[in-house]
Tab-separated table of C-alpha atoms and ligand atoms in Angstrom:
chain	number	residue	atom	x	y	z
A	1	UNK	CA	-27.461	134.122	156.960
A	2	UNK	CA	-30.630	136.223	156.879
A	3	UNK	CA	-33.601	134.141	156.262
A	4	UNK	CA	-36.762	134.544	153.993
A	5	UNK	CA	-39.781	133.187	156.119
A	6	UNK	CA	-42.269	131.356	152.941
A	7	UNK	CA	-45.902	130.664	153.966
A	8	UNK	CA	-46.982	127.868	151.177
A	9	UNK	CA	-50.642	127.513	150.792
A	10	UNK	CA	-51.361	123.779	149.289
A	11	UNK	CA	-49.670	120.901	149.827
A	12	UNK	CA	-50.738	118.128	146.855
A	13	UNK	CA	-48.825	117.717	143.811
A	14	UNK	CA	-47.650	121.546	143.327
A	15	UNK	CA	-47.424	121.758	147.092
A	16	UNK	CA	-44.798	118.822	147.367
A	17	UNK	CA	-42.569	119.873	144.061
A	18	UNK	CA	-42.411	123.677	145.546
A	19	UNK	CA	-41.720	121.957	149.083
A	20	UNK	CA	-38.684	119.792	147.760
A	21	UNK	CA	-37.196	123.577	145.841
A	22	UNK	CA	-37.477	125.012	148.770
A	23	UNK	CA	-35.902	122.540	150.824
A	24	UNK	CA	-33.026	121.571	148.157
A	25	UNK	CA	-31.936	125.094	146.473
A	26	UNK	CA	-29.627	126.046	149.526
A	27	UNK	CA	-27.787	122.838	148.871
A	28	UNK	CA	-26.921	123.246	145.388
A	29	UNK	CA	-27.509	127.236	144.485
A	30	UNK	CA	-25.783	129.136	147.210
A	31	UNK	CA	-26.864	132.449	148.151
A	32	UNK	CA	-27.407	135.486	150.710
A	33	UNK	CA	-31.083	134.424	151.854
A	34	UNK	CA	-32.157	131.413	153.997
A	35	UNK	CA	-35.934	130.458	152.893
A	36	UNK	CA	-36.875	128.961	155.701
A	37	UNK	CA	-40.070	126.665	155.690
A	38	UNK	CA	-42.237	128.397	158.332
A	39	UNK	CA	-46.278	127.515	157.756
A	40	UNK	CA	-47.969	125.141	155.512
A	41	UNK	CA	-51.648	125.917	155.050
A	42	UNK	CA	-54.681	123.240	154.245
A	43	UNK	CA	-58.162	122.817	155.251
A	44	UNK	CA	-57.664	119.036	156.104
A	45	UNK	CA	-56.028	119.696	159.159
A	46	UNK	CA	-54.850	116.047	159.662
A	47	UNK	CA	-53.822	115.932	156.024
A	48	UNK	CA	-51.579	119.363	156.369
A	49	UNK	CA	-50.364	118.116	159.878
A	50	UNK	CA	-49.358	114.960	158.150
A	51	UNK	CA	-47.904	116.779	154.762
A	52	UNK	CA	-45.900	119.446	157.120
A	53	UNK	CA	-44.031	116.483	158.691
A	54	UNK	CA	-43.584	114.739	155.637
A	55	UNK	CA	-42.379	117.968	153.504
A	56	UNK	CA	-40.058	119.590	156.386
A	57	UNK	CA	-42.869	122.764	157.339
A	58	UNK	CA	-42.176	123.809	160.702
A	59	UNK	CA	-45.662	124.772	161.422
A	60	UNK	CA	-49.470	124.513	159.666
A	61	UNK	CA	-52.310	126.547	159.261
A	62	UNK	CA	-56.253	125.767	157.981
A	63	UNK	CA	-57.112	129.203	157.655
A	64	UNK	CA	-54.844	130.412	154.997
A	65	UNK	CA	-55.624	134.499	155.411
A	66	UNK	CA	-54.139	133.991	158.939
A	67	UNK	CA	-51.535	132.628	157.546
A	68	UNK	CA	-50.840	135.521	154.831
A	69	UNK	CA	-51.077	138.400	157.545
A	70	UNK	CA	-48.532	136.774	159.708
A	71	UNK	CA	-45.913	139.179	160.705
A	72	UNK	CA	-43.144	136.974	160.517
A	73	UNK	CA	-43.943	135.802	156.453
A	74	UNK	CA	-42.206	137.257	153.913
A	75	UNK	CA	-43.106	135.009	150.937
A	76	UNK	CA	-46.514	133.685	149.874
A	77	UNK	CA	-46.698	131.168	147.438
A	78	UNK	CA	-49.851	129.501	146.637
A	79	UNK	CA	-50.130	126.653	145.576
A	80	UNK	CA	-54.078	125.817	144.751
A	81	UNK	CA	-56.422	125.509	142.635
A	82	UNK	CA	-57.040	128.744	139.598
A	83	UNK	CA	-60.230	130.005	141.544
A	84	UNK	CA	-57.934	130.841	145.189
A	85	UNK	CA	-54.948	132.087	143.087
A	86	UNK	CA	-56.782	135.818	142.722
A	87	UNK	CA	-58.221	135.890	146.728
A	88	UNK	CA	-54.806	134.863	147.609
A	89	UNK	CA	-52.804	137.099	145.428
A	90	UNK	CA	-54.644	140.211	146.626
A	91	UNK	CA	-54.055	139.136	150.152
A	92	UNK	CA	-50.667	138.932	150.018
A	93	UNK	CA	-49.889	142.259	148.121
A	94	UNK	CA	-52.571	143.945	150.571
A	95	UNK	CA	-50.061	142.303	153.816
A	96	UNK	CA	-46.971	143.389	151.879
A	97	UNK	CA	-45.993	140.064	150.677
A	98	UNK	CA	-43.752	139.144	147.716
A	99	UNK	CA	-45.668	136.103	145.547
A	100	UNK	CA	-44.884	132.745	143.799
A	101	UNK	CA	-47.916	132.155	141.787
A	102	UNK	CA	-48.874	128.565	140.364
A	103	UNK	CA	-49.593	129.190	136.738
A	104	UNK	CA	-51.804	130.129	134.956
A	105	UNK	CA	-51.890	133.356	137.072
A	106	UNK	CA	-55.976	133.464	136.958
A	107	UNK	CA	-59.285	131.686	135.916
A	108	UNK	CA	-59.743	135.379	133.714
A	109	UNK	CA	-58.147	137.905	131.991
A	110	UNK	CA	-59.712	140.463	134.180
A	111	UNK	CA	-58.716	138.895	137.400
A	112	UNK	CA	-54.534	138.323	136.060
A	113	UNK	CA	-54.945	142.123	135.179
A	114	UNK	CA	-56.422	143.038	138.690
A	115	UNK	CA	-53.697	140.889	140.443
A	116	UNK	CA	-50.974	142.812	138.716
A	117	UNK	CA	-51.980	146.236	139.143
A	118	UNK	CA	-51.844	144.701	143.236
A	119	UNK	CA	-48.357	143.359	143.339
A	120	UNK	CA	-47.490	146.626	141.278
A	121	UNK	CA	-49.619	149.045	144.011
A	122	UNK	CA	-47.712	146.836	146.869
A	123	UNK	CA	-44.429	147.308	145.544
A	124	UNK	CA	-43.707	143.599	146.037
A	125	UNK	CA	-41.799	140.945	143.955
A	126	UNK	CA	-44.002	138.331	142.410
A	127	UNK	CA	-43.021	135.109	139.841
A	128	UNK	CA	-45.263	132.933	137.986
A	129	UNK	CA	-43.999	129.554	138.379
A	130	UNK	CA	-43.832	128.133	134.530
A	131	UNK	CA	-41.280	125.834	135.613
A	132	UNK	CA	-40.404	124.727	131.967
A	133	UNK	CA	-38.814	128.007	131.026
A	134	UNK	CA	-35.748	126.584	134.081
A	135	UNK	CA	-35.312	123.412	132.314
A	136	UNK	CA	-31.153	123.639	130.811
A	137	UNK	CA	-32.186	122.547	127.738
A	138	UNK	CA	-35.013	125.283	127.489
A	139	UNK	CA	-32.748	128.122	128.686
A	140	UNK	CA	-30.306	126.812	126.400
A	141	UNK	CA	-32.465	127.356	123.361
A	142	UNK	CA	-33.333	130.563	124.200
A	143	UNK	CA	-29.904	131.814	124.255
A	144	UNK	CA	-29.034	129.987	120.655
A	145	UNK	CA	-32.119	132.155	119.450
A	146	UNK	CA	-31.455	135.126	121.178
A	147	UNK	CA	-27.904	134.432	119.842
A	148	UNK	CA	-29.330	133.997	115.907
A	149	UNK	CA	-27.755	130.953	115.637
A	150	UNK	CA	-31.092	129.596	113.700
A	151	UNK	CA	-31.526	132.931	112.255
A	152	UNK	CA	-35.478	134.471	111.163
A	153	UNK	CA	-38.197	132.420	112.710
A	154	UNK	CA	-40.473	131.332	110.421
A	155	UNK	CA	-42.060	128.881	112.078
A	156	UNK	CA	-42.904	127.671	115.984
A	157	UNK	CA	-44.917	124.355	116.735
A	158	UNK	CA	-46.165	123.780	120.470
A	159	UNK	CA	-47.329	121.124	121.950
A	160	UNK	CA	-48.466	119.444	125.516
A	161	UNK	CA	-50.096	116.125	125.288
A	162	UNK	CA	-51.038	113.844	128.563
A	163	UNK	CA	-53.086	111.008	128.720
A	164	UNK	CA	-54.500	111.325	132.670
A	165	UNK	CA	-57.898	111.712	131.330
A	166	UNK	CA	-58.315	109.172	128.686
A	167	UNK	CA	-60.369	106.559	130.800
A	168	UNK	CA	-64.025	107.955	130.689
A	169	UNK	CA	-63.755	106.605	134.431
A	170	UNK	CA	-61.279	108.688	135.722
A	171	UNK	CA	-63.241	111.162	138.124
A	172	UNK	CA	-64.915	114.675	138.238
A	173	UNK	CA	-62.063	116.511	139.729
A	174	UNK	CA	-61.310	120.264	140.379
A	175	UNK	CA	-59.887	120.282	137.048
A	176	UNK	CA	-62.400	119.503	135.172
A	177	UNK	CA	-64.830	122.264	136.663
A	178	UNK	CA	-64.865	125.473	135.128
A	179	UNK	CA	-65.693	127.362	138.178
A	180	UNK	CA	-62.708	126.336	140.026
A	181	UNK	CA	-60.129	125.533	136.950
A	182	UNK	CA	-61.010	128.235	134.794
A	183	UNK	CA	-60.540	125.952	131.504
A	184	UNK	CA	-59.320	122.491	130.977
A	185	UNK	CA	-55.944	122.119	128.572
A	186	UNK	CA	-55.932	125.173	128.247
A	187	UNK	CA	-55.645	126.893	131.075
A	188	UNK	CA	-53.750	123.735	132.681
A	189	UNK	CA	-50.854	122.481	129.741
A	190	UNK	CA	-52.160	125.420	127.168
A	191	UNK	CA	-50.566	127.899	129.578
A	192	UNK	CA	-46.653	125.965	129.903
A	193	UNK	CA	-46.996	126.083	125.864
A	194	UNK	CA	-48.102	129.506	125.460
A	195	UNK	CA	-45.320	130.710	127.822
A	196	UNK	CA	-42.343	128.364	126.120
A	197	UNK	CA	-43.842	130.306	122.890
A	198	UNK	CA	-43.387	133.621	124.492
A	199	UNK	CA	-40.169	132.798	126.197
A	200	UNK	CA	-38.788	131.327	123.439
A	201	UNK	CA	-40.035	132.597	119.946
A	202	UNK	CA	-42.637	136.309	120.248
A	203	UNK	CA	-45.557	137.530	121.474
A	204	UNK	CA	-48.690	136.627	119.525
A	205	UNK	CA	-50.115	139.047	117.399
A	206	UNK	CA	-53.585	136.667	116.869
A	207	UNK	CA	-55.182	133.627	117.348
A	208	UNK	CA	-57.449	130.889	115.867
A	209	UNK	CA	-58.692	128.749	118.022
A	210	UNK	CA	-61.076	125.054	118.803
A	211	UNK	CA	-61.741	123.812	121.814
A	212	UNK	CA	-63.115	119.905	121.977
A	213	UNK	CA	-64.847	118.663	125.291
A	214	UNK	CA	-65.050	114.628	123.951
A	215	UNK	CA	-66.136	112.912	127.684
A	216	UNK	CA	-68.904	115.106	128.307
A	217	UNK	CA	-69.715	114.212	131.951
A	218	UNK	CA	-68.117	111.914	134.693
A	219	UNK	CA	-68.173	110.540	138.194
A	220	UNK	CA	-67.501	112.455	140.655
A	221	UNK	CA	-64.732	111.127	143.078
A	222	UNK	CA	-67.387	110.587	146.272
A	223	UNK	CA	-66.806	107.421	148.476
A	224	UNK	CA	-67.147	104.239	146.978
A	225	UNK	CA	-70.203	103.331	148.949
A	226	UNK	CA	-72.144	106.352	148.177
A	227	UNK	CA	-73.646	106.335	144.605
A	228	UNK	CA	-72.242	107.259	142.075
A	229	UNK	CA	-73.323	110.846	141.051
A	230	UNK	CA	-72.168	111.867	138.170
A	231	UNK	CA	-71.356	115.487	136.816
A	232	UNK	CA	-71.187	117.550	133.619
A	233	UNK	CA	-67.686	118.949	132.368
A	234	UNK	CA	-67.650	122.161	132.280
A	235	UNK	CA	-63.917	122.294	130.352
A	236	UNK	CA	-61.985	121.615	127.425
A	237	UNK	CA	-60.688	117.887	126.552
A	238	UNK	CA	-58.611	119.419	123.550
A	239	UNK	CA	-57.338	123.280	122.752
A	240	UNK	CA	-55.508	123.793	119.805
A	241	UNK	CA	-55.029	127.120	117.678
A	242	UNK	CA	-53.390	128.429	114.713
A	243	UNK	CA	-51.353	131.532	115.577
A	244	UNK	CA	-49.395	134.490	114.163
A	245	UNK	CA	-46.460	135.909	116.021
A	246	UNK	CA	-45.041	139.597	116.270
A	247	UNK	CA	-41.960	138.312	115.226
A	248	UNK	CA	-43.712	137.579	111.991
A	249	UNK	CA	-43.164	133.793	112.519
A	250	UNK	CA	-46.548	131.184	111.984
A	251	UNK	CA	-47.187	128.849	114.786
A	252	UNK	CA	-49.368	125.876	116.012
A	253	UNK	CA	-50.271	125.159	119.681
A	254	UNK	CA	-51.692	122.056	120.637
A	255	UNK	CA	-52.881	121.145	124.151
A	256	UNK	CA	-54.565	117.689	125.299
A	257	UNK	CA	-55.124	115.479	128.274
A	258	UNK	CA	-56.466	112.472	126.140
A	259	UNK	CA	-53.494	111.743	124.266
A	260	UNK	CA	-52.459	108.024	124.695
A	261	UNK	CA	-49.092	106.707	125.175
A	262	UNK	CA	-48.657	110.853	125.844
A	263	UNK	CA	-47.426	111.071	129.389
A	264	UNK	CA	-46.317	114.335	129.896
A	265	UNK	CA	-45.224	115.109	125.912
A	266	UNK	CA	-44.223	118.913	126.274
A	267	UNK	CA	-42.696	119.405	122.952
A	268	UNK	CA	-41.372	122.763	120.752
A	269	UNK	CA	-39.930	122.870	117.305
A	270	UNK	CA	-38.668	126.324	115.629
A	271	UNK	CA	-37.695	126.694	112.198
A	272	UNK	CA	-35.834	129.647	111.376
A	273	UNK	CA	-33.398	130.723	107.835
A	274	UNK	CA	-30.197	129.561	109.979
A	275	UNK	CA	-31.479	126.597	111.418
A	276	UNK	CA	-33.902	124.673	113.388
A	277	UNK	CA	-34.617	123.453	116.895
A	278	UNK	CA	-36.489	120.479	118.717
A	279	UNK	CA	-37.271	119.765	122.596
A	280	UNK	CA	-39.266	117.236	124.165
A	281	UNK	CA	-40.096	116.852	127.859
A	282	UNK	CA	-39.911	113.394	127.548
A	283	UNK	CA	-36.127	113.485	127.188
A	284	UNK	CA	-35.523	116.900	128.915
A	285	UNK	CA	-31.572	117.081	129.067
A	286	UNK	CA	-31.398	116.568	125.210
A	287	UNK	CA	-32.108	119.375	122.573
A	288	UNK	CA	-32.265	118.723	118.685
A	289	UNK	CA	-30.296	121.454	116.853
A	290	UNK	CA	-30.163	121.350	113.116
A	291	UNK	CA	-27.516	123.613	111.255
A	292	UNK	CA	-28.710	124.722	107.752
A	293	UNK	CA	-25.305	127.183	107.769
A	294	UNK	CA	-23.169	123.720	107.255
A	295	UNK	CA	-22.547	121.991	104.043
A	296	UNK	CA	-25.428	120.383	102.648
A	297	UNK	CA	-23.488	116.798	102.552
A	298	UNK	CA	-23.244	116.956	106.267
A	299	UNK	CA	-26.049	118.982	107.839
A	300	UNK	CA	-28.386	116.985	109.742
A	301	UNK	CA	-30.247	117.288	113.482
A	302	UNK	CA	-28.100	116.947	116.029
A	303	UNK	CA	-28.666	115.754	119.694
A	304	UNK	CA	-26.770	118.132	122.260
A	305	UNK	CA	-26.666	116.608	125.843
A	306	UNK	CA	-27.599	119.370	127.582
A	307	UNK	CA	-25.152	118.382	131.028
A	308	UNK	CA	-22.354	120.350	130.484
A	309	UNK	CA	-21.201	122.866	132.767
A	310	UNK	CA	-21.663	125.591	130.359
A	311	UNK	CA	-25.277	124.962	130.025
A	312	UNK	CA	-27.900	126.809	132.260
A	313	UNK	CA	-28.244	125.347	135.922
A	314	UNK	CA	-26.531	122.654	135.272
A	315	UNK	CA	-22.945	123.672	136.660
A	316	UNK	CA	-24.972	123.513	140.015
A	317	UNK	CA	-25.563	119.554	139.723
A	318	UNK	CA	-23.747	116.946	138.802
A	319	UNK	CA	-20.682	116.064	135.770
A	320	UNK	CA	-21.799	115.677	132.208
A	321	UNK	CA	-24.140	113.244	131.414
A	322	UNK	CA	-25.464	112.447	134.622
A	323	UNK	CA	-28.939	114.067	133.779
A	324	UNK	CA	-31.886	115.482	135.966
A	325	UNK	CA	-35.593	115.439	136.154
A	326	UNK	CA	-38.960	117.334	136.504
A	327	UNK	CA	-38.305	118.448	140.116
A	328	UNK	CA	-35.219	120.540	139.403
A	329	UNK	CA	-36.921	122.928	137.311
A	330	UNK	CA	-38.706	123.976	140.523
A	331	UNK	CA	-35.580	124.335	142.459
A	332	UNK	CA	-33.956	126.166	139.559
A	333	UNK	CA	-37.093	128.877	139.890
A	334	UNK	CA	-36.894	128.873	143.637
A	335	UNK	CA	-32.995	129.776	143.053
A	336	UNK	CA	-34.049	132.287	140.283
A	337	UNK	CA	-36.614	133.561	142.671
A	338	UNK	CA	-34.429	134.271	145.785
A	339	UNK	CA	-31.309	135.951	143.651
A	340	UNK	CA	-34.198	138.111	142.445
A	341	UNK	CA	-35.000	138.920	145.701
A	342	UNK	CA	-31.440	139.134	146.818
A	343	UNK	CA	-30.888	141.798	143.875
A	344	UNK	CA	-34.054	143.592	144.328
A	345	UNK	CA	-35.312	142.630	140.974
A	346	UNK	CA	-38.416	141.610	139.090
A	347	UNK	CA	-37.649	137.752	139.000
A	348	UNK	CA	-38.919	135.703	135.575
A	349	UNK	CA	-41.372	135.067	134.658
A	350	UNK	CA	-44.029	136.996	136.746
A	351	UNK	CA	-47.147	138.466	136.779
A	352	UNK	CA	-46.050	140.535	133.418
A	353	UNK	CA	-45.950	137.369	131.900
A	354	UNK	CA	-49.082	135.756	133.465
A	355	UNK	CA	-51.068	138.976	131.792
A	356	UNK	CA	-49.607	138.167	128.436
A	357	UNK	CA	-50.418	134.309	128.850
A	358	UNK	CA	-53.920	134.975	130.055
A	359	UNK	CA	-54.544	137.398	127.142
A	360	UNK	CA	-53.393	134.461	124.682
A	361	UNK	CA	-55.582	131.876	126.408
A	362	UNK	CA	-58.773	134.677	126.571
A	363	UNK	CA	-58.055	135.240	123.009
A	364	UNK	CA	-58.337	131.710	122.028
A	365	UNK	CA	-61.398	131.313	123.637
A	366	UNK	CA	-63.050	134.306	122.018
A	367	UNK	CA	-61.595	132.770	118.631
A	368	UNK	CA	-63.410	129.166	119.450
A	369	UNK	CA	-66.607	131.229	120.343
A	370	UNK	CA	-66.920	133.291	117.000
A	371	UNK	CA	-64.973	130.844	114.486
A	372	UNK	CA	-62.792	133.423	113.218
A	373	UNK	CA	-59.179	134.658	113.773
A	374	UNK	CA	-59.383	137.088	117.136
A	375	UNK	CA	-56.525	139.370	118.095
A	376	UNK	CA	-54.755	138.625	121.544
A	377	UNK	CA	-55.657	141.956	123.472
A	378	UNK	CA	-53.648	142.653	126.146
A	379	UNK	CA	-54.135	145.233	128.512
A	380	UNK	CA	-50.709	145.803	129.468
B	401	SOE	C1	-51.511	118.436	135.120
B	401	SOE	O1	-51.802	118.676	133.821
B	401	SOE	C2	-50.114	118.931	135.487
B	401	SOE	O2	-49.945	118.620	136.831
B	401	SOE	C3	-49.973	120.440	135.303
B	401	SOE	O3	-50.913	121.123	136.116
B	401	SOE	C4	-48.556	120.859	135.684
B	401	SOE	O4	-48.385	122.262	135.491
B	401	SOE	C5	-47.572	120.092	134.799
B	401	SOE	O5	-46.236	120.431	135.144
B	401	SOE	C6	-47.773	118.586	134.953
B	401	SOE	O6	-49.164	118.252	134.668
């Protein structure tokens, strides 16, 4: 079987969940190309050597540009922090490399546009990896609204709540500096939501937007026996914003890493003149569908178990009922992404998509600056 030769750069929490799709997809989504787990690239050297071993890499790397112009790698996906994603991009379409992107595709709207004119100039195939879109349940709604089966949208409510930074203790991290993360919710959670809103409902037409920083500086994470410097953040706690679709549908999109008892609350409802739909991360193989076509003594929500067959990805995995988690969504991408490769398509979503996202997010910011409604301007 011809193989696909992947180069991953990063190897922490994204690192490990693209590791395990890359590992798993040939075992459950059969298809033409191997991807075979050539290089994994960190600075730590010790830490990569150990994370290669543990994640099935056959080989590591610390300098990650030597890793991109390798001969041998076909695939780059990157797997780091917002500031690398546009150094790294550029590489890789400049060495002829198709991309997997970690969303959101850039810190700025100037640097998503920049990276897409690259992969466009390189001819290469490139996918921004908003795993959400892959869950069944997700797909699943998409095709009941594409289908009409809840009719006009009127209205679309977003929402991705955590709780990792409610202790004023927790440290300084990458994340929480603009420089490296771009924004805070936003940029991190905002992003999933404003591509389920995409996916799912319209583009947006505009935006009004607040952005809340409420623990205004913390520790940073140095050794315990150093003292304790402490640092300003330089992001957003909280990013919500009213918004009006294309579609002519209203919306809200909420966005939060302080939410208690919130652990990873990814949540859409759409309300259309046939019906209505609900989704929550929380319980990802369910979806809430209401009817309003069925008799008014016997209309109500009702929870579909997302596990059959029929349903998107799921004929790959196991009988009905038997459910599955967080970490398929990446192999269902990584499936996605090779069958786009396979077919010499544009695989979904890519860097189209992280243009359109970044315009949303840019335009929310621009809305929090001014106060008023801003329109989402998208260069593409
Ligand atoms: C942290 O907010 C985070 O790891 C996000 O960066 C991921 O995209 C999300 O899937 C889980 O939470």
């Amino acid at each position: 079987m011809p193989t696909v030769n992947i180069a991953l750069i990063g190897y922490k929490f994204m690192g490990r969940a693209h590791s395990n799709a890359y590992r798993q997809v040939r075992h459950f989504f059969p298809g033409k190309l191997e991807p075979r787990m050539k290089v994994i690239c960190g600075r730590d050297r010790e830490a990569v050597t150990a994370a290669a071993r543990k994640l099935g890499w056959e080989e590591v790397e610390t300098d990650w540009r030597r890793a991109v112009e390798r001969k041998d790698i076909d695939v780059v996906d990157i797997s780091t922090p917002g500031n690398l994603h546009r150094p790294m991009v550029l590489a890789a379409a400049h060495a002829g490399k198709h991309v997997v992107c970690e969303k959101p595709l850039a810190n700025t709207l100037a640097d998503a546009y920049e990276m897409l004119r690259a992969v466009e100039r390189a001819g290469v195939k490139h996918m921004l990896m908003h795993n959400y879109r892959k869950i069944p349940a997700v797909a699943f709604a998409r095709k009941l609204v594409q289908e009409g089966r809840i009719g006009t949208v009127y209205h679309y409510r977003g929402a991705y709540l955590q709780s990792w930074l409610l202790d004023p203790k927790f440290p300084l991290l990458w994340r929480l500096d603009r420089k490296l993360a771009g924004s805070g919710a936003l940029g991190d959670i905002g992003s999933h939501a404003c591509d389920l809103a995409r996916c799912l409902n319209s583009e947006f037409e505009s935006v009004a937007g607040q952005l809340t920083t409420f623990i205004k500086e913390r520790a940073y994470p140095e050794a315990p026996r150093q003292a304790k410097r402490r640092g300003r953040v330089t992001v957003d706690d909280d990013a919500n914003f009213l918004a009006r679709f294309r579609n002519g549908s209203a919306g809200v999109i909420e966005s939060s890493r302080l939410c208690g008892g919130r652990l990873n609350y990814n949540m859409f409802e759409m309300y259309g003149s046939r019906g209505s739909l609900a989704f929550n991360l929380e319980r990802m193989n369910e979806l809430q569908f209401f009817d309003a076509t069925e008799a008014a003594d016997r209309r109500g929500y009702r929870t579909i178990s997302v596990t059959q067959a029929a349903h998107p990805y799921v004929g790959a995995w196991w009988p009905p009922g038997h459910i599955i988690g967080y970490e398929h969504t990446f192999v269902h991408a990584i499936a996605d992404f090779l069958s786009a490769l396979e077919r010499d398509r544009l695989p979904e979503p890519n860097f189209y998509d992280g243009v359109r996202n970044q315009a949303v997010l840019d335009a929310v910011e621009r809305s929090a600056q001014s106060g008023r409604w801003e329109k989402v301007k998208c260069p593409i």
